[in-house]
Short mmCIF file of C-alpha atoms and ligand atoms in Angstrom, two decimals:
data_model
loop_
_atom_site.label_atom_id
_atom_site.label_comp_id
_atom_site.label_asym_id
_atom_site.label_seq_id
_atom_site.Cartn_x
_atom_site.Cartn_y
_atom_site.Cartn_z
CA MET A 154 0.00 0.00 0.00
CA THR A 155 1.34 3.45 -0.89
CA ILE A 156 0.63 6.30 1.47
CA GLU A 157 0.00 9.57 -0.39
CA LEU A 158 1.57 12.52 1.39
CA PRO A 159 0.75 16.16 0.71
CA VAL A 160 3.18 17.64 -1.84
CA GLU A 161 4.77 20.09 0.57
CA ALA A 162 5.52 17.14 2.86
CA VAL A 163 7.78 15.36 0.37
CA SER A 164 9.75 18.05 -1.52
CA GLY A 165 13.42 17.78 -0.66
CA LYS A 166 12.90 15.12 2.02
CA PRO A 167 15.48 12.31 2.24
CA LEU A 168 14.37 9.13 0.51
CA ILE A 169 13.98 6.26 2.96
CA ASP A 170 12.47 3.01 1.68
CA PRO A 171 10.11 0.70 3.61
CA PHE A 172 13.08 -1.35 4.83
CA GLY A 173 14.83 1.68 6.29
CA ARG A 174 17.41 1.92 3.50
CA ALA A 175 18.35 5.52 2.64
CA ILE A 176 18.50 6.06 -1.11
CA ALA A 177 21.62 8.09 -1.74
CA TYR A 178 22.72 6.74 -5.10
CA LEU A 179 21.11 7.23 -8.52
CA ARG A 180 22.27 5.49 -11.67
CA VAL A 181 21.12 7.17 -14.84
CA SER A 182 21.02 5.45 -18.20
CA VAL A 183 21.28 8.35 -20.64
CA THR A 184 20.79 6.20 -23.75
CA ASP A 185 19.88 2.60 -24.53
CA ARG A 186 22.14 2.70 -27.59
CA CYS A 187 25.67 1.43 -27.77
CA ASP A 188 28.50 1.12 -30.25
CA PHE A 189 29.14 -2.48 -29.04
CA ARG A 190 26.82 -5.49 -28.78
CA CYS A 191 28.33 -7.51 -25.93
CA VAL A 192 27.00 -11.07 -26.20
CA TYR A 193 25.74 -11.25 -22.60
CA CYS A 194 24.14 -7.79 -22.73
CA MET A 195 22.46 -7.34 -26.11
CA SER A 196 21.20 -9.36 -29.02
CA GLU A 197 22.87 -8.68 -32.35
CA ASP A 198 19.82 -7.03 -33.89
CA MET A 199 18.67 -4.84 -31.03
CA THR A 200 15.76 -2.50 -31.58
CA PHE A 201 16.52 0.78 -29.88
CA LEU A 202 14.06 3.34 -28.62
CA PRO A 203 12.97 6.04 -31.05
CA LYS A 204 14.95 9.18 -30.26
CA ARG A 205 11.75 11.16 -29.65
CA ASP A 206 11.01 9.01 -26.55
CA LEU A 207 14.22 10.10 -24.84
CA LEU A 208 14.37 12.75 -22.19
CA THR A 209 16.37 15.75 -23.33
CA LEU A 210 19.65 16.45 -21.58
CA GLU A 211 17.94 19.40 -19.86
CA GLU A 212 15.21 17.10 -18.57
CA LEU A 213 17.76 14.58 -17.36
CA ASP A 214 19.56 17.36 -15.56
CA ARG A 215 16.32 18.52 -13.97
CA LEU A 216 15.40 15.02 -12.79
CA CYS A 217 18.87 14.35 -11.41
CA SER A 218 18.73 17.67 -9.61
CA VAL A 219 15.43 16.73 -7.94
CA PHE A 220 17.09 13.54 -6.69
CA VAL A 221 20.04 15.57 -5.40
CA ASP A 222 17.56 17.81 -3.65
CA HIS A 223 16.17 14.64 -2.02
CA GLY A 224 19.56 13.69 -0.62
CA VAL A 225 21.10 11.66 -3.44
CA ARG A 226 24.86 12.05 -2.96
CA LYS A 227 26.19 9.97 -5.80
CA LEU A 228 25.25 9.99 -9.48
CA ARG A 229 26.51 7.44 -11.97
CA ILE A 230 25.97 8.14 -15.65
CA THR A 231 25.63 4.93 -17.61
CA GLY A 232 23.71 3.36 -20.49
CA GLY A 233 23.84 1.80 -23.12
CA GLU A 234 27.06 3.57 -23.82
CA PRO A 235 26.73 6.99 -22.19
CA LEU A 236 29.56 8.56 -24.14
CA VAL A 237 27.85 7.94 -27.50
CA ARG A 238 24.92 10.17 -26.60
CA ARG A 239 25.22 13.41 -28.54
CA ASP A 240 26.41 16.41 -26.49
CA ILE A 241 26.63 14.28 -23.34
CA MET A 242 29.33 16.56 -21.94
CA THR A 243 26.66 19.26 -21.58
CA LEU A 244 25.00 17.05 -18.96
CA PHE A 245 28.24 16.38 -17.08
CA ARG A 246 29.04 20.08 -17.20
CA SER A 247 25.67 21.12 -15.81
CA LEU A 248 25.59 18.41 -13.13
CA SER A 249 29.03 19.46 -11.95
CA ARG A 250 27.39 22.50 -10.28
CA HIS A 251 26.11 20.11 -7.60
CA LEU A 252 29.68 18.99 -6.92
CA ALA A 253 30.76 22.59 -6.67
CA SER A 254 27.96 23.36 -4.20
CA GLY A 255 28.79 20.29 -2.09
CA ALA A 256 25.28 18.85 -2.52
CA LEU A 257 26.70 15.97 -4.54
CA GLU A 258 29.63 13.91 -3.33
CA GLU A 259 30.41 12.08 -6.52
CA LEU A 260 29.66 12.16 -10.23
CA THR A 261 30.90 9.06 -12.01
CA VAL A 262 30.49 7.19 -15.25
CA THR A 263 30.44 3.58 -16.41
CA THR A 264 31.68 3.24 -19.96
CA ASN A 265 32.93 0.69 -22.44
CA GLY A 266 35.90 3.01 -22.96
CA SER A 267 35.53 3.37 -26.72
CA GLN A 268 35.10 7.16 -26.54
CA LEU A 269 37.22 7.77 -23.47
CA ALA A 270 40.31 9.00 -25.31
CA ARG A 271 38.14 11.82 -26.64
CA TYR A 272 36.36 12.74 -23.41
CA ALA A 273 38.66 11.84 -20.48
CA ALA A 274 40.13 15.31 -19.99
CA GLU A 275 36.73 16.98 -20.19
CA LEU A 276 35.23 14.52 -17.72
CA ALA A 277 38.03 15.33 -15.28
CA ASP A 278 37.39 19.01 -15.86
CA CYS A 279 33.72 18.47 -14.95
CA GLY A 280 34.72 17.09 -11.57
CA VAL A 281 34.55 13.38 -12.41
CA ARG A 282 37.22 11.64 -10.34
CA ARG A 283 36.59 7.97 -11.05
CA VAL A 284 35.43 6.00 -14.08
CA ASN A 285 34.46 2.37 -14.45
CA VAL A 286 35.58 0.82 -17.71
CA SER A 287 34.04 -2.48 -18.76
CA MET A 288 36.52 -4.81 -20.38
CA ASP A 289 36.27 -8.58 -20.22
CA THR A 290 39.51 -9.71 -21.86
CA LEU A 291 43.03 -8.61 -22.82
CA ASP A 292 42.90 -10.57 -26.05
CA PRO A 293 41.92 -8.39 -29.06
CA ASP A 294 40.28 -11.28 -30.94
CA LYS A 295 38.30 -12.40 -27.93
CA PHE A 296 37.37 -8.79 -27.28
CA ARG A 297 36.00 -8.51 -30.81
CA ALA A 298 34.05 -11.75 -30.32
CA ILE A 299 32.55 -10.70 -26.96
CA THR A 300 31.61 -7.18 -28.09
CA ARG A 301 30.78 -8.43 -31.62
CA TRP A 302 33.02 -5.77 -33.25
CA GLY A 303 34.81 -3.70 -30.58
CA ASP A 304 38.43 -2.58 -30.92
CA LEU A 305 40.41 -3.37 -27.77
CA ASP A 306 43.23 -1.03 -28.72
CA LYS A 307 40.84 1.92 -28.73
CA VAL A 308 39.64 1.02 -25.24
CA ILE A 309 43.21 0.73 -23.96
CA ARG A 310 43.95 4.16 -25.42
CA GLY A 311 40.87 5.42 -23.60
CA ILE A 312 42.17 4.00 -20.33
CA ASP A 313 45.56 5.61 -20.98
CA ALA A 314 43.84 8.95 -21.54
CA ALA A 315 41.74 8.59 -18.41
CA GLN A 316 44.78 7.89 -16.26
CA ALA A 317 46.70 10.72 -17.91
CA ALA A 318 43.80 13.04 -17.03
CA GLY A 319 44.12 11.98 -13.39
CA LEU A 320 40.98 9.85 -13.31
CA SER A 321 41.02 6.79 -11.13
CA VAL A 322 39.98 3.81 -13.28
CA LYS A 323 38.26 0.62 -12.17
CA ILE A 324 37.97 -2.25 -14.60
CA ASN A 325 34.72 -4.24 -14.62
CA ALA A 326 34.82 -7.68 -16.18
CA VAL A 327 31.90 -10.07 -16.55
CA ALA A 328 33.13 -13.59 -15.77
CA LEU A 329 32.18 -15.81 -18.69
CA LYS A 330 32.50 -19.56 -18.53
CA GLY A 331 35.01 -20.91 -21.03
CA VAL A 332 35.58 -17.41 -22.47
CA ASN A 333 37.68 -15.36 -20.05
CA GLU A 334 37.87 -17.91 -17.26
CA ASP A 335 41.55 -18.49 -17.98
CA GLU A 336 42.26 -14.76 -18.09
CA ILE A 337 41.27 -13.72 -14.61
CA GLU A 338 44.84 -13.89 -13.30
CA PRO A 339 46.44 -12.02 -16.24
CA MET A 340 43.74 -9.37 -16.01
CA LEU A 341 44.27 -9.01 -12.30
CA GLU A 342 48.03 -8.64 -12.77
CA TRP A 343 47.51 -6.15 -15.60
CA ALA A 344 44.94 -4.01 -13.76
CA HIS A 345 46.80 -3.95 -10.46
CA GLY A 346 50.07 -3.32 -12.32
CA ARG A 347 48.47 -0.13 -13.67
CA GLY A 348 47.08 0.90 -10.28
CA MET A 349 43.48 -0.01 -11.17
CA ASP A 350 40.97 -2.03 -9.17
CA LEU A 351 39.39 -4.98 -10.92
CA THR A 352 35.80 -6.04 -10.25
CA LEU A 353 34.41 -9.32 -11.50
CA ILE A 354 30.69 -9.61 -12.21
CA GLU A 355 28.47 -12.65 -12.46
CA VAL A 356 26.31 -12.68 -15.56
CA MET A 357 22.70 -11.78 -14.75
CA PRO A 358 19.51 -12.93 -16.53
CA LEU A 359 18.45 -9.58 -18.00
CA GLY A 360 16.82 -9.39 -21.43
CA GLU A 361 16.64 -11.89 -24.27
CA ILE A 362 19.96 -12.67 -25.98
CA GLU A 363 20.94 -15.35 -28.48
CA PRO A 364 23.27 -17.52 -26.32
CA ASP A 365 21.93 -19.51 -23.38
CA ARG A 366 22.98 -17.77 -20.16
CA ILE A 367 23.57 -21.05 -18.36
CA ASP A 368 26.42 -21.56 -20.83
CA GLN A 369 27.89 -18.14 -19.91
CA PHE A 370 27.40 -18.31 -16.16
CA LEU A 371 30.57 -18.73 -14.14
CA PRO A 372 30.02 -18.63 -10.37
CA LEU A 373 32.55 -16.31 -8.77
CA SER A 374 32.83 -18.67 -5.81
CA ARG A 375 34.68 -20.94 -8.25
CA VAL A 376 36.93 -18.11 -9.48
CA ARG A 377 37.74 -17.10 -5.94
CA ALA A 378 38.60 -20.66 -4.97
CA SER A 379 41.01 -21.04 -7.87
CA LEU A 380 42.65 -17.64 -7.20
CA LEU A 381 43.43 -18.88 -3.70
CA ASP A 382 45.90 -21.36 -5.21
CA ARG A 383 48.18 -18.44 -6.15
CA TYR A 384 47.09 -15.42 -4.15
CA THR A 385 46.32 -14.36 -0.63
CA LEU A 386 42.95 -12.59 -0.56
CA GLU A 387 42.35 -10.38 2.46
CA ASP A 388 38.72 -9.37 3.02
CA LEU A 389 38.18 -5.62 3.11
CA PRO A 390 35.34 -3.92 4.95
CA ASP A 391 32.51 -2.85 2.66
CA ARG A 392 32.85 0.90 2.12
CA THR A 393 30.61 1.49 -0.88
CA GLY A 394 27.23 0.24 0.36
CA GLY A 395 27.07 -1.39 -3.06
CA PRO A 396 26.95 -4.95 -4.26
CA ALA A 397 30.71 -5.51 -4.58
CA ARG A 398 32.64 -7.32 -1.90
CA TYR A 399 36.32 -6.37 -1.97
CA VAL A 400 39.52 -8.16 -1.11
CA ARG A 401 43.10 -6.91 -1.10
CA VAL A 402 45.35 -9.20 -3.14
CA LYS A 403 48.43 -9.38 -0.95
CA GLU A 404 50.84 -10.25 -3.76
CA THR A 405 49.83 -7.34 -6.04
CA GLY A 406 48.68 -4.87 -3.38
CA GLY A 407 45.59 -4.12 -5.51
CA ARG A 408 41.87 -4.44 -4.82
CA LEU A 409 39.66 -7.10 -6.35
CA GLY A 410 35.87 -6.89 -6.20
CA PHE A 411 33.26 -9.59 -6.62
CA ILE A 412 29.71 -8.75 -7.68
CA THR A 413 27.75 -11.91 -7.06
CA PRO A 414 24.03 -11.34 -7.62
CA MET A 415 23.58 -15.02 -8.40
CA THR A 416 25.52 -16.69 -5.61
CA HIS A 417 25.21 -14.07 -2.88
CA ASN A 418 22.28 -11.75 -2.57
CA PHE A 419 23.44 -8.27 -1.58
CA CYS A 420 20.07 -6.52 -1.48
CA GLU A 421 19.99 -5.87 2.25
CA SER A 422 22.36 -2.91 1.88
CA CYS A 423 20.93 -1.59 -1.41
CA ASN A 424 21.04 2.21 -1.44
CA ARG A 425 20.32 2.80 -5.14
CA VAL A 426 17.65 3.29 -7.76
CA ARG A 427 17.94 3.49 -11.54
CA LEU A 428 16.54 5.97 -14.01
CA THR A 429 16.21 5.18 -17.71
CA CYS A 430 16.66 7.58 -20.60
CA THR A 431 12.87 7.79 -20.96
CA GLY A 432 12.38 8.86 -17.35
CA THR A 433 11.30 5.51 -15.95
CA LEU A 434 12.52 4.84 -12.43
CA TYR A 435 13.33 1.25 -11.51
CA MET A 436 13.56 0.68 -7.80
CA CYS A 437 15.31 -2.67 -8.30
CA LEU A 438 17.46 -3.96 -11.16
CA GLY A 439 15.85 -7.38 -10.90
CA GLN A 440 12.15 -6.49 -10.63
CA GLU A 441 9.60 -5.21 -13.14
CA ASP A 442 7.94 -2.52 -10.97
CA ALA A 443 8.75 0.99 -12.17
CA ALA A 444 7.53 4.57 -11.89
CA ASP A 445 7.01 6.98 -14.76
CA LEU A 446 8.72 10.27 -13.90
CA ARG A 447 8.50 11.75 -17.40
CA THR A 448 4.78 12.54 -17.16
CA PRO A 449 4.99 14.45 -13.85
CA LEU A 450 8.22 16.10 -15.04
CA ARG A 451 6.55 17.42 -18.18
CA ALA A 452 3.25 18.23 -16.47
CA SER A 453 4.52 21.39 -14.86
CA GLU A 454 7.54 23.63 -14.64
CA GLY A 455 7.80 23.19 -10.91
CA ASN A 456 9.24 20.03 -9.42
CA GLU A 457 6.54 19.25 -6.84
CA ARG A 458 4.80 16.55 -8.88
CA VAL A 459 7.97 14.77 -9.77
CA SER A 460 9.12 14.98 -6.15
CA GLN A 461 5.87 13.34 -5.11
CA ALA A 462 6.23 10.63 -7.79
CA ILE A 463 9.77 9.87 -6.57
CA ALA A 464 8.63 9.65 -2.94
CA ASP A 465 5.75 7.33 -3.93
CA ALA A 466 8.14 5.12 -5.90
CA ILE A 467 10.65 4.81 -3.07
CA ALA A 468 7.79 3.85 -0.75
CA ARG A 469 7.41 0.67 -2.77
CA LYS A 470 11.06 -0.25 -3.32
CA PRO A 471 11.13 -4.05 -3.02
CA LYS A 472 13.27 -5.93 -0.57
CA GLY A 473 15.36 -7.49 -3.33
CA HIS A 474 15.67 -9.47 -6.53
CA ASP A 475 15.40 -13.20 -7.06
CA PHE A 476 17.59 -14.04 -10.02
CA VAL A 477 17.79 -17.66 -11.07
CA ILE A 478 19.70 -19.12 -14.00
CA ASP A 479 18.95 -22.77 -14.69
CA ARG A 480 18.17 -25.10 -17.53
CA GLY A 481 14.49 -25.39 -16.69
CA ARG A 482 13.92 -21.63 -16.91
CA ASN A 483 14.27 -20.33 -20.43
CA ARG A 484 13.08 -16.78 -19.83
CA PRO A 485 15.19 -14.01 -18.28
CA ALA A 486 14.26 -12.76 -14.79
CA VAL A 487 13.27 -9.45 -16.32
CA GLY A 488 12.62 -8.74 -19.98
CA ARG A 489 14.62 -5.54 -20.28
CA HIS A 490 18.30 -5.58 -21.10
CA MET A 491 20.94 -4.21 -18.74
CA SER A 492 21.51 -1.45 -21.32
CA VAL A 493 17.97 -0.18 -20.70
CA THR A 494 18.05 -0.06 -16.93
CA GLY A 495 21.66 1.04 -16.81
CA GLY A 496 24.35 -1.27 -15.50
N1 SAM B 661 28.22 0.52 -21.89
C1 SAM B 661 28.76 0.74 -20.60
C2 SAM B 661 29.67 -0.38 -20.18
O1 SAM B 661 29.70 -1.40 -20.85
O2 SAM B 661 30.34 -0.18 -19.18
C3 SAM B 661 27.71 1.00 -19.52
C4 SAM B 661 26.48 0.15 -19.54
S1 SAM B 661 26.73 -1.60 -19.30
C5 SAM B 661 25.08 -2.18 -19.38
C6 SAM B 661 27.19 -1.63 -17.59
C7 SAM B 661 27.78 -2.92 -17.07
O3 SAM B 661 26.80 -3.94 -17.13
C8 SAM B 661 28.97 -3.43 -17.86
O4 SAM B 661 30.05 -3.64 -16.95
C9 SAM B 661 28.51 -4.74 -18.42
O5 SAM B 661 29.55 -5.64 -18.51
C10 SAM B 661 27.44 -5.14 -17.45
N2 SAM B 661 26.44 -6.06 -17.97
C11 SAM B 661 25.68 -5.95 -19.07
N3 SAM B 661 24.82 -6.98 -19.19
C12 SAM B 661 25.03 -7.78 -18.13
C13 SAM B 661 24.46 -9.00 -17.67
N4 SAM B 661 23.48 -9.61 -18.32
N5 SAM B 661 24.93 -9.53 -16.52
C14 SAM B 661 25.93 -8.91 -15.82
N6 SAM B 661 26.51 -7.77 -16.20
C15 SAM B 661 26.07 -7.20 -17.34
FE1 SF4 B 662 27.21 -1.82 -24.75
FE2 SF4 B 662 27.98 -1.87 -22.22
FE3 SF4 B 662 26.04 -3.53 -23.07
FE4 SF4 B 662 28.52 -3.92 -23.89
S1 SF4 B 662 27.80 -4.04 -21.77
S2 SF4 B 662 26.69 -3.91 -25.19
S3 SF4 B 662 29.31 -1.92 -24.02
S4 SF4 B 662 25.92 -1.35 -22.98
#
């Protein structure tokens, strides 16, 4: 049951969900489009949203600013590939005012790195301090196969540019059975050798794709066990409130994260919600329930209605997801792809 509060009672109030979790983190998918077609993320012939359905950059800024007004302290710009959206730097530039005012603690981006060489310096100039770059292999041929046509060299040049601009880079790699399973150690050595954290992600059942996900799924418990043959992994206290559990690899001195939605449910500490490029708010990555923020946003110039819609949505944030990947289940847990909700 949702309790309707008078408008003046919700504007600017912190967002606390029914389980007492404070929502301080918003991930914003600024486009569902991408210049890659990673095999676990998209099908080869994706149909993308018509451009007219997208929120404008000004509308995205306005919505993000309402969330900041409600106590959101961290914004992550993602997609699709956020850096392929036209004029995207305008959004970073305008959002940076919240960093300058101190209202926002962090503005970050998750990218496939293909456009990073072009934008790294400008991102740094807009106050971005950290970027996540998704890269699942160090082998150019494998990279092309996973992304369906991506150029690894371009991504590496993007990482070089990011580091040269002073950005701290974290590498995200989806662990794929029989694909990059044998590369975890080289990737760890490479990332830590360059002063970058590495986070491994279990593949999640989001959206229809051509391959069977059971064939891609590699439990990270297995990866961790095999790393223990060569490395000493020291558990680190959770500092992000996010889904990753971190260890310090004693031999390299670097940090290694595990995101294990399939083998370990992390929902109890979830502090985030996700906004799509059409203004739909998903309160959980793994559930269908969503709130339309575009209609209240466009209904008036003031932000009261959208504030109310956000408060109503947070009041029904679910306790968690229930992902399952098995042979008997041939449909994904949710129909939308990760590129829609924003990874
Ligand atoms: N295009 C950007 C990128 O690749 O970093 C941002 C969006 S992408 C959807 C965000 C993250 O989601 C990437 O690290 C990607 O590897 C991950 N991802 C996509 N589909 C996934 C799935 N089905 N299961 C687990 N991770 C997935
Ligand atoms: Fe594009 Fe990122 Fe999805 Fe790969 S994971 S297809 S780069 S959105």
